[in-house]
Coordinates of C-alpha atoms in Angstrom, one line a residue:
X902 CA -11.6 9.2 -2.7
X903 CA -10.1 7.8 0.4
X904 CA -6.3 7.3 0.0
X905 CA -2.9 8.3 1.5
X906 CA 0.4 8.9 -0.2
X907 CA 3.7 9.7 1.6
X908 CA 7.4 9.1 1.3
X909 CA 8.3 5.7 2.8
X910 CA 11.8 4.7 1.7
X911 CA 14.9 7.0 1.6
X912 CA 17.5 7.2 -1.1
X913 CA 19.9 4.8 0.7
X914 CA 17.2 2.1 1.1
X915 CA 16.2 2.5 -2.6
X916 CA 19.8 2.1 -3.7
X917 CA 20.1 -1.1 -1.7
X918 CA 16.9 -2.4 -3.3
X919 CA 18.0 -1.5 -6.8
X920 CA 21.4 -3.1 -6.4
X921 CA 19.8 -6.4 -5.3
X922 CA 16.7 -6.5 -7.5
X923 CA 18.8 -5.8 -10.6
X924 CA 20.7 -9.1 -10.2
X925 CA 20.5 -11.3 -13.3
X926 CA 20.0 -14.5 -11.4
X927 CA 16.7 -13.5 -9.8
X928 CA 13.7 -15.7 -10.5
X929 CA 10.8 -13.7 -11.8
X930 CA 7.6 -15.7 -12.4
X931 CA 4.2 -15.1 -14.1
X932 CA 2.0 -12.8 -11.9
X933 CA -1.0 -14.9 -12.6
X934 CA 0.2 -17.5 -10.0
X935 CA -1.0 -15.2 -7.2
X936 CA -4.1 -13.8 -8.8
X937 CA -7.7 -14.8 -8.1
X938 CA -9.8 -16.5 -10.8
X939 CA -11.1 -13.3 -12.3
X940 CA -8.0 -11.1 -11.8
X941 CA -5.9 -13.7 -13.5
X942 CA -7.7 -13.1 -16.8
X943 CA -6.4 -9.5 -16.9
X944 CA -3.1 -9.8 -15.2
X945 CA 0.1 -9.7 -17.2
X946 CA 3.2 -8.9 -15.1
X947 CA 6.2 -10.5 -13.4
X948 CA 6.7 -11.2 -9.7
X949 CA 9.8 -12.1 -7.7
X950 CA 9.2 -15.6 -6.2
X951 CA 7.9 -15.0 -2.7
X952 CA 9.9 -17.7 -1.0
X953 CA 13.2 -16.5 -2.3
X954 CA 15.7 -15.3 0.3
X955 CA 15.9 -11.8 -1.4
X956 CA 12.1 -11.4 -1.4
X957 CA 11.8 -12.5 2.2
X958 CA 14.6 -10.3 3.4
X959 CA 13.5 -7.1 1.7
X960 CA 9.7 -7.7 2.2
X961 CA 10.5 -7.7 5.9
X962 CA 12.4 -4.5 5.7
X963 CA 9.7 -2.6 3.9
X964 CA 6.9 -4.1 6.0
X965 CA 8.8 -2.9 9.1
X966 CA 8.9 0.6 7.6
X967 CA 5.2 0.6 7.0
X968 CA 4.3 -0.6 10.5
X969 CA 6.6 2.1 12.1
X970 CA 5.3 5.0 10.0
X971 CA 3.2 7.2 12.3
X972 CA 1.0 8.6 9.5
X973 CA 0.3 5.2 8.0
X974 CA -0.5 3.8 11.4
X975 CA -3.0 6.6 12.0
X976 CA -4.6 6.2 8.6
X977 CA -4.7 2.4 8.2
X978 CA -4.7 1.2 11.9
X979 CA -2.8 -1.9 10.7
X980 CA -3.3 -5.2 12.5
X981 CA -0.9 -6.9 10.0
X982 CA 0.7 -6.4 6.6
X983 CA 0.5 -9.5 4.5
X984 CA 0.6 -11.0 0.9
X985 CA 3.6 -8.8 0.0
X986 CA 5.1 -9.1 -3.6
X987 CA 7.8 -7.5 -5.6
X988 CA 6.3 -6.8 -9.0
X989 CA 7.8 -5.9 -12.4
X990 CA 5.9 -4.7 -15.4
X991 CA 7.8 -4.3 -18.7
X992 CA 7.0 -3.1 -22.1
X993 CA 3.7 -4.5 -23.4
X994 CA 2.5 -5.6 -19.9
X995 CA -0.4 -4.3 -17.8
X996 CA -2.9 -5.4 -15.1
X997 CA -6.5 -4.8 -16.2
X998 CA -9.4 -3.5 -14.1
X999 CA -10.0 -5.8 -11.1
X1000 CA -10.9 -6.0 -7.4
X1001 CA -8.7 -7.6 -4.8
X1002 CA -9.9 -10.7 -3.0
X1003 CA -11.6 -9.9 0.3
X1004 CA -9.8 -12.9 2.0
X1005 CA -6.5 -14.4 1.1
X1006 CA -4.5 -17.2 2.7
X1007 CA -2.4 -14.6 4.4
X1008 CA -5.3 -12.5 5.9
X1009 CA -8.2 -10.2 5.2
X1010 CA -7.6 -7.4 2.6
X1011 CA -9.0 -4.2 4.0
X1012 CA -6.4 -1.9 2.5
X1013 CA -4.2 -2.2 -0.6
X1014 CA -0.8 -0.5 -1.0
X1015 CA 1.8 0.0 -3.7
X1016 CA 5.4 1.2 -3.0
X1017 CA 7.0 2.6 -6.1
X1018 CA 10.7 1.5 -6.3
X1019 CA 12.1 3.2 -9.4
X1020 CA 11.9 6.7 -10.8
X1021 CA 8.7 7.4 -12.7
X1022 CA 10.7 8.7 -15.7
X1023 CA 12.2 5.2 -16.1
X1024 CA 9.1 4.0 -17.9
X1025 CA 6.3 5.2 -20.1
X1026 CA 2.7 4.4 -19.1
X1027 CA 2.2 2.1 -16.1
X1028 CA 0.0 4.5 -14.0
X1029 CA -2.0 3.0 -11.2
X1030 CA -5.7 3.8 -11.9
X1031 CA -8.1 3.7 -8.9
X1032 CA -11.9 4.1 -9.2
X1033 CA -14.3 5.4 -6.6
X1034 CA -18.1 5.5 -7.0
X1035 CA -18.0 8.5 -9.3
X1036 CA -14.4 9.3 -9.9
X1037 CA -11.1 7.9 -11.2
X1038 CA -7.6 9.0 -10.4
X1039 CA -4.3 7.9 -11.8
X1040 CA -1.1 7.7 -9.8
X1041 CA 2.6 7.5 -10.8
X1042 CA 4.6 8.3 -7.8
X1043 CA 8.3 9.1 -7.2
X1044 CA 10.6 6.3 -6.1
X1045 CA 10.2 5.5 -2.4
X1046 CA 6.6 6.8 -2.2
X1047 CA 3.7 4.7 -1.1
X1048 CA 0.0 4.9 -1.9
X1049 CA -2.5 3.2 0.4
X1050 CA -6.2 2.8 -0.5
X1051 CA -9.2 0.7 0.3
X1052 CA -9.2 -2.8 -1.2
X1053 CA -12.8 -2.3 -2.1
X1054 CA -11.9 0.0 -5.0
X1055 CA -11.7 -1.2 -8.6
X1056 CA -8.2 -0.5 -9.9
X1057 CA -5.8 -1.3 -12.7
X1058 CA -2.2 -0.8 -13.9
X1059 CA -2.1 0.8 -17.4
X1060 CA 0.2 -0.7 -20.0
X1061 CA 3.8 0.0 -19.9
X1062 CA 5.0 1.2 -23.3
X1063 CA 8.7 1.5 -22.7
X1064 CA 11.0 0.8 -19.8
X1065 CA 10.3 -1.1 -16.6
X1066 CA 8.0 -0.4 -13.7
X1067 CA 9.1 -1.9 -10.4
X1068 CA 6.9 -1.8 -7.3
X1069 CA 6.3 -3.6 -4.0
X1070 CA 2.6 -4.4 -3.3
X1071 CA 0.7 -5.9 -0.4
X1072 CA -2.3 -5.7 1.8
X1073 CA -3.2 -4.5 5.3
X1074 CA -5.7 -6.1 7.6
X1075 CA -6.9 -3.2 9.7
X1076 CA -8.2 -3.2 13.3
X1077 CA -11.2 -1.3 11.8
X1078 CA -12.9 -2.8 8.8
X1079 CA -15.1 0.2 7.8
X1080 CA -13.6 2.9 5.5
X1081 CA -15.8 5.5 7.0
X1082 CA -14.9 4.6 10.6
X1083 CA -11.2 4.7 9.8
X1084 CA -11.6 8.1 8.2
X1085 CA -13.4 9.5 11.4
X1086 CA -10.7 8.1 13.6
X1087 CA -7.9 9.5 11.3
X1088 CA -9.5 13.0 11.5
X1089 CA -9.9 12.8 15.3
X1090 CA -6.3 11.6 15.7
X1091 CA -5.0 14.3 13.4
X1092 CA -6.9 17.0 15.2
X1093 CA -5.7 15.9 18.6
X1094 CA -2.1 15.7 17.5
X1095 CA -2.3 19.2 15.9
X1096 CA -3.8 20.8 19.0
X1097 CA -1.2 19.1 21.2
X1098 CA 1.6 20.4 19.0
X1099 CA 0.2 23.9 18.8
X1100 CA -1.0 24.5 22.4
X1101 CA 0.4 21.7 24.5
X1102 CA -1.5 19.3 26.7
X1103 CA -4.9 20.4 28.0
X1104 CA -8.1 19.0 29.4
X1105 CA -9.8 19.4 26.0
X1106 CA -7.0 17.5 24.2
X1107 CA -7.2 14.8 26.7
X1108 CA -10.9 14.5 26.1
X1109 CA -10.3 14.1 22.3
X1110 CA -7.7 11.4 22.9
X1111 CA -10.1 9.7 25.3
X1112 CA -12.9 9.7 22.7
X1113 CA -10.5 8.5 20.0
X1114 CA -9.3 5.6 22.1
X1115 CA -12.7 4.6 23.2
X1116 CA -14.1 4.7 19.6
X1117 CA -11.2 2.6 18.5
X1118 CA -11.9 0.1 21.2
X1119 CA -15.5 0.0 20.2
X1120 CA -15.0 -0.2 16.5
X1121 CA -12.0 -2.5 16.4
X1122 CA -12.0 -6.1 15.6

């Protein structure tokens, strides 16, 4: 299965988000409002209104963190991050098995992501389940961690039995559409960076970076 997890937000950033997202006067609305026709049938969660000042401010903060993270940039080759939503799932809620829309009003969905915003022991259930061709994996990450995976995978959020699951979700339009091509480029970039760190600059490392750059130029859109 093709995915990446890493720490995105630090404890100070998480504390700022918690203090602001816990305010009683926030307007949370039915998540079905932003779901496609099929996904809406299985979606049962709450979302912070996208056009609220708080949502706009902190969506921009997290998006900036995503776009400045070197590991994420290498893995996802992001052209833009779009469609971002603060989502809350409380006891009795879940999001059934679905596939994300290929095209949204905000852009093409090549890669999906979830940033976990509260500790995983704050709620029971609520794992993110992702299905590949012949496997299924479940993820319940620590606060501040992000998981990034192809939007072509079927996925779901299991029912929350107690507590509250708070996440930030969105999509990435990549410079490279193909999962396989992104994987090849990620491996090349990782190998070149590792050799550079271990042995310093060399003609061989330069050739790998040259091939990487030219493949990216050829495969990009």
